[in-house]
Short mmCIF file of C-alpha atoms in Angstrom, two decimals:
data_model
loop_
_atom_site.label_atom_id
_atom_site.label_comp_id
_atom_site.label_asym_id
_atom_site.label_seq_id
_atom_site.Cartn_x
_atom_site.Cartn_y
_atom_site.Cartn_z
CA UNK L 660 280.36 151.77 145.20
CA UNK L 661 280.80 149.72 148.07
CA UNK L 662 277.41 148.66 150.22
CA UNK L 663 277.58 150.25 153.59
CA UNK L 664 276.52 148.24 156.47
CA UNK L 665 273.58 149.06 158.74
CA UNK L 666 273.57 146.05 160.88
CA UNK L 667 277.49 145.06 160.71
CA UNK L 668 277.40 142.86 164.12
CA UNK L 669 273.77 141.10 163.29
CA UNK L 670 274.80 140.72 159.70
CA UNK L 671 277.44 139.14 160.69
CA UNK L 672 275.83 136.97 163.01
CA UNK L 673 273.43 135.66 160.48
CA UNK L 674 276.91 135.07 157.84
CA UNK L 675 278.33 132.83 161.26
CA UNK L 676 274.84 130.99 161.40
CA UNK L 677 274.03 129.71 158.13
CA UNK L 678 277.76 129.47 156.60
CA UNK L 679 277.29 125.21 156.58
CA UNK L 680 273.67 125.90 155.20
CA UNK L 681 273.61 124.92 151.21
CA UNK L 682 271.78 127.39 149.42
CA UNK L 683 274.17 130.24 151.34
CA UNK L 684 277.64 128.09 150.66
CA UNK L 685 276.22 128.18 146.89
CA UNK L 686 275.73 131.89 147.41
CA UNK L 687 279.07 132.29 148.77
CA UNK L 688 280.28 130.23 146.03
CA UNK L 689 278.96 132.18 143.03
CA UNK L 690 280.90 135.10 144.20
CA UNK L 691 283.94 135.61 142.03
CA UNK L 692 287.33 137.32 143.74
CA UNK L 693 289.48 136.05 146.90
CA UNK L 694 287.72 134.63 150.33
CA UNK L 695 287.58 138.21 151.69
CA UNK L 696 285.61 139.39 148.79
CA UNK L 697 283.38 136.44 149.37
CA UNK L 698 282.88 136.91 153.09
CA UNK L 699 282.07 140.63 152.04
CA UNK L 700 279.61 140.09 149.91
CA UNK L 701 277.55 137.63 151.81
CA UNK L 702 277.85 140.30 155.47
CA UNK L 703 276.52 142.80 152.56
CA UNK L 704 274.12 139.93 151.52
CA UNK L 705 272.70 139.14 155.33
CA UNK L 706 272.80 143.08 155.81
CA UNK L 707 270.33 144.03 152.91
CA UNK L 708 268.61 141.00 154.07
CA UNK L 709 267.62 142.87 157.47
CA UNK L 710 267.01 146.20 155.85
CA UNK L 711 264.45 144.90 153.24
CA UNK L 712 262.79 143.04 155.87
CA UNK L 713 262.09 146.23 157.92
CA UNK L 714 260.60 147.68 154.70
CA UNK L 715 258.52 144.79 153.04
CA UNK L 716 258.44 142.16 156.08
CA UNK L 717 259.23 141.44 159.61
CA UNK L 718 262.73 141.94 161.69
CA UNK L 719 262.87 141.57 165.09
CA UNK L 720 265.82 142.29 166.94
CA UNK L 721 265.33 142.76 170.73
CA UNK L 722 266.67 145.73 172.81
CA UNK L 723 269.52 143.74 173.83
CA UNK L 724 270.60 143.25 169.93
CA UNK L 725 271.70 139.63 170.65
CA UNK L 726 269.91 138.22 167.26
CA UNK L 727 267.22 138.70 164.90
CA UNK L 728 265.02 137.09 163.05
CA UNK L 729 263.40 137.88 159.90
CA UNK L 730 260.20 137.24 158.16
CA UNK L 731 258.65 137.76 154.93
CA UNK L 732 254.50 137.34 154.36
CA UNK L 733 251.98 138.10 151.32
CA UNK L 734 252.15 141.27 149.68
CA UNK L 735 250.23 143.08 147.30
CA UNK L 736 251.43 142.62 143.51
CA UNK L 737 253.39 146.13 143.57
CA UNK L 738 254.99 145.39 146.60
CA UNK L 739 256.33 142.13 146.24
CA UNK L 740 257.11 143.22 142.54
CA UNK L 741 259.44 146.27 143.86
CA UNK L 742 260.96 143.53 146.37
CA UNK L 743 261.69 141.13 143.86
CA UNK L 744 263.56 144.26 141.55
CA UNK L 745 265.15 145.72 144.32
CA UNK L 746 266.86 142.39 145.30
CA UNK L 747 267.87 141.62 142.00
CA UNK L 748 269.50 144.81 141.79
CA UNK L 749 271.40 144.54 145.18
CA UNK L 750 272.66 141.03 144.05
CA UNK L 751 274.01 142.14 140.29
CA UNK L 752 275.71 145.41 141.34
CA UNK L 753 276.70 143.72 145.06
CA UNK L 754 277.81 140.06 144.51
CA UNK L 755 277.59 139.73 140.71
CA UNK L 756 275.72 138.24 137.86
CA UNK L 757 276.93 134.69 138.77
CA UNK L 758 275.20 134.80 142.06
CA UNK L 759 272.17 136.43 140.75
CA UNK L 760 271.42 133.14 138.72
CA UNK L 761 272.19 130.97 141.48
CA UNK L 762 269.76 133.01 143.39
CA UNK L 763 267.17 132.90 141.24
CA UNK L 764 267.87 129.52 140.11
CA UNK L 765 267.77 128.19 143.86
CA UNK L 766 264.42 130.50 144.48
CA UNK L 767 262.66 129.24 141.34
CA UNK L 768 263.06 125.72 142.19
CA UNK L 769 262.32 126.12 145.94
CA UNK L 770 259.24 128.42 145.77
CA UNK L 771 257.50 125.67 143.66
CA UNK L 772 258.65 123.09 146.28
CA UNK L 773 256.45 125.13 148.82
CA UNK L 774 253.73 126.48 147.12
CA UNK L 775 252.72 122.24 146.73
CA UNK L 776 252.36 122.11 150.63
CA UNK L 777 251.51 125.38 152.14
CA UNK L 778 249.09 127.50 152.21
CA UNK L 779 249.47 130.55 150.22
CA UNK L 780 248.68 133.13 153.41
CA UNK L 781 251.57 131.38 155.33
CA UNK L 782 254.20 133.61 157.03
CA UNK L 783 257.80 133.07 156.17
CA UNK L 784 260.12 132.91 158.28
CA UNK L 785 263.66 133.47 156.06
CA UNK L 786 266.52 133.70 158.66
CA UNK L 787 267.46 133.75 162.19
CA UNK L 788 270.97 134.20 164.00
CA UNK L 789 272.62 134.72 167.45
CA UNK L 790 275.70 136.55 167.41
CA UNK L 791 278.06 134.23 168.97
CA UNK L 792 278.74 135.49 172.33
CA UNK L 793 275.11 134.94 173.44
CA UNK L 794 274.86 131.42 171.89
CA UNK L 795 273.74 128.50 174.17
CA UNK L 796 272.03 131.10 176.48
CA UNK L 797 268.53 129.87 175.34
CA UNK L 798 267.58 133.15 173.52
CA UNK L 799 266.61 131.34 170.48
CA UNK L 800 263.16 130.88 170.65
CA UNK L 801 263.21 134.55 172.10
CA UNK L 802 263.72 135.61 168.44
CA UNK L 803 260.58 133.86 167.11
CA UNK L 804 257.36 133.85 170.01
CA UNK L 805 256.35 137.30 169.76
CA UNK L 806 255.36 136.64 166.22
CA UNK L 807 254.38 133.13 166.52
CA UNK L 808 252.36 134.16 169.36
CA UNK L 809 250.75 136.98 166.92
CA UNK L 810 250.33 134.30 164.37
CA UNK L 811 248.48 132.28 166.71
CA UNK L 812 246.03 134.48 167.47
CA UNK L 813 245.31 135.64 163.77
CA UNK L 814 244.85 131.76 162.85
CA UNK L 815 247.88 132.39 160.37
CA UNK L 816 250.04 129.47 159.68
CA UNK L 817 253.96 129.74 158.99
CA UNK L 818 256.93 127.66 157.73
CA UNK L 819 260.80 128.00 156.88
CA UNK L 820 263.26 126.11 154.37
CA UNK L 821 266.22 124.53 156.12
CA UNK L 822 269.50 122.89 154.51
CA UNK L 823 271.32 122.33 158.51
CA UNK L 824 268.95 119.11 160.00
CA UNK L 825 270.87 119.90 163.38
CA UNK L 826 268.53 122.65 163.71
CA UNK L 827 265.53 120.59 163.22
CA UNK L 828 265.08 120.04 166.73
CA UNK L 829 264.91 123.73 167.97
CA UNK L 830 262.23 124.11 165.31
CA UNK L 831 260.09 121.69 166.63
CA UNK L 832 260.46 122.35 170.17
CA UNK L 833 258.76 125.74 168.86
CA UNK L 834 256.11 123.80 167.35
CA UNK L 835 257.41 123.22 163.58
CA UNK L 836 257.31 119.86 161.89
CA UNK L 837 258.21 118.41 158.30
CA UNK L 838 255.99 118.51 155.70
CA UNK L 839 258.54 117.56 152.90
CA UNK L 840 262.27 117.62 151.51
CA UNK L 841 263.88 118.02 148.39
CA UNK L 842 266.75 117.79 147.05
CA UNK L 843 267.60 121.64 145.89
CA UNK L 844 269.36 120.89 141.80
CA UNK L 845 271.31 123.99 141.74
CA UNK L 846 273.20 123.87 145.45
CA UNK L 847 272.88 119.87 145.20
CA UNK L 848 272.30 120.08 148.51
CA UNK L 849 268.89 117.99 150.77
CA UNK L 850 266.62 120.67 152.43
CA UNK L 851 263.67 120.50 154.50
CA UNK L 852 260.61 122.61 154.55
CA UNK L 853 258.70 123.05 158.03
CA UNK L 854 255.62 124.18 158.93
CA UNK L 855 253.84 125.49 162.42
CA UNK L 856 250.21 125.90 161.73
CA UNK L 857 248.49 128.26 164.42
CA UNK L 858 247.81 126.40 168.03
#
């Protein structure tokens, strides 16, 4: 059965912004069947993404639906344990048993990047997009100061994984700065992880 779309325009928003990003290209890549069937899977892909993070994280999407961004944080065991097997089981019946080793694969290997450099109550923050009429309107950092303006004032620290070094610079203005990079063996692709610890 087909996933059905909650979020078709944001989804496909978030597909827009991170196509050129390396661990989503080796998503994209992993999925077997024409272009269409790829581009289907990964709007399925970014869709699930926003509905799990309204059930085990953070999604904010404003009134004026222009974007979202979405964040993950520390859960209990059982949570993160029925996040983990409800994932897997969107990516093998969704996009295939190919892409749920390159998922895994690419997670493995970047999870023990990060756990080296931050600090294990860190907020993550795991995607953000525009949909493309309201691009280079400044509502970026709209998406992301409510919560790092929470953060701030729980002393909580937060970081993100990036593969597009374009983007580096609206990260930072925001208050993010490298703490390492690594080159990721599965998508052979360079990525950087940032970090904003609390002002």
């Amino acid at each position: 059965m087909a996933y059905q779309l909650v979020f078709p325009e944001l989804a496909e928003a978030l597909r827009l912004a991170l196509k050129e990003d390396g661990f989503y290209k080796a998503m994209e890549d992993s999925v077997s069947g024409e272009q269409a069937d790829k581009h289907q899977a990964m709007l399925a892909y970014m869709d699930y993404s926003i509905v799990e993070a309204k059930e085990f994280g953070r999604c904010f999407i404003p009134e004026q639906h222009y974007g979202v961004s979405i964040w993950s944080f520390p859960l209990d065991k059982e949570k993160e344990s029925l996040k983990t097997e409800q994932k897997r089981q969107f990516i093998s019946k969704q996009m295939g048993a190919s892409s749920l080793n390159a998922y895994q694969s690419m997670c493995d290997y970047m999870a023990a990047q990060s756990r080296s450099v931050i600090a294990d109550d860190s907020w993550y923050l795991s995607i953000i997009g525009i949909l493309p009429d309201f691009q280079g309107q400044g509502l970026g950092p709209g998406l992301l100061e409510g919560t790092l303006s929470e953060l701030d004032q729980t002393g909580t620290g937060c970081y993100l994984e990036t593969f597009t070094p374009r983007n580096m610079t609206f990260y930072q203005r925001l208050g993010f700065e490298v703490v390492a990079e690594f080159d990721e063996p599965f998508s052979h692709s360079k990525y950087w992880i940032m970090q904003r610890l609390p002002k």
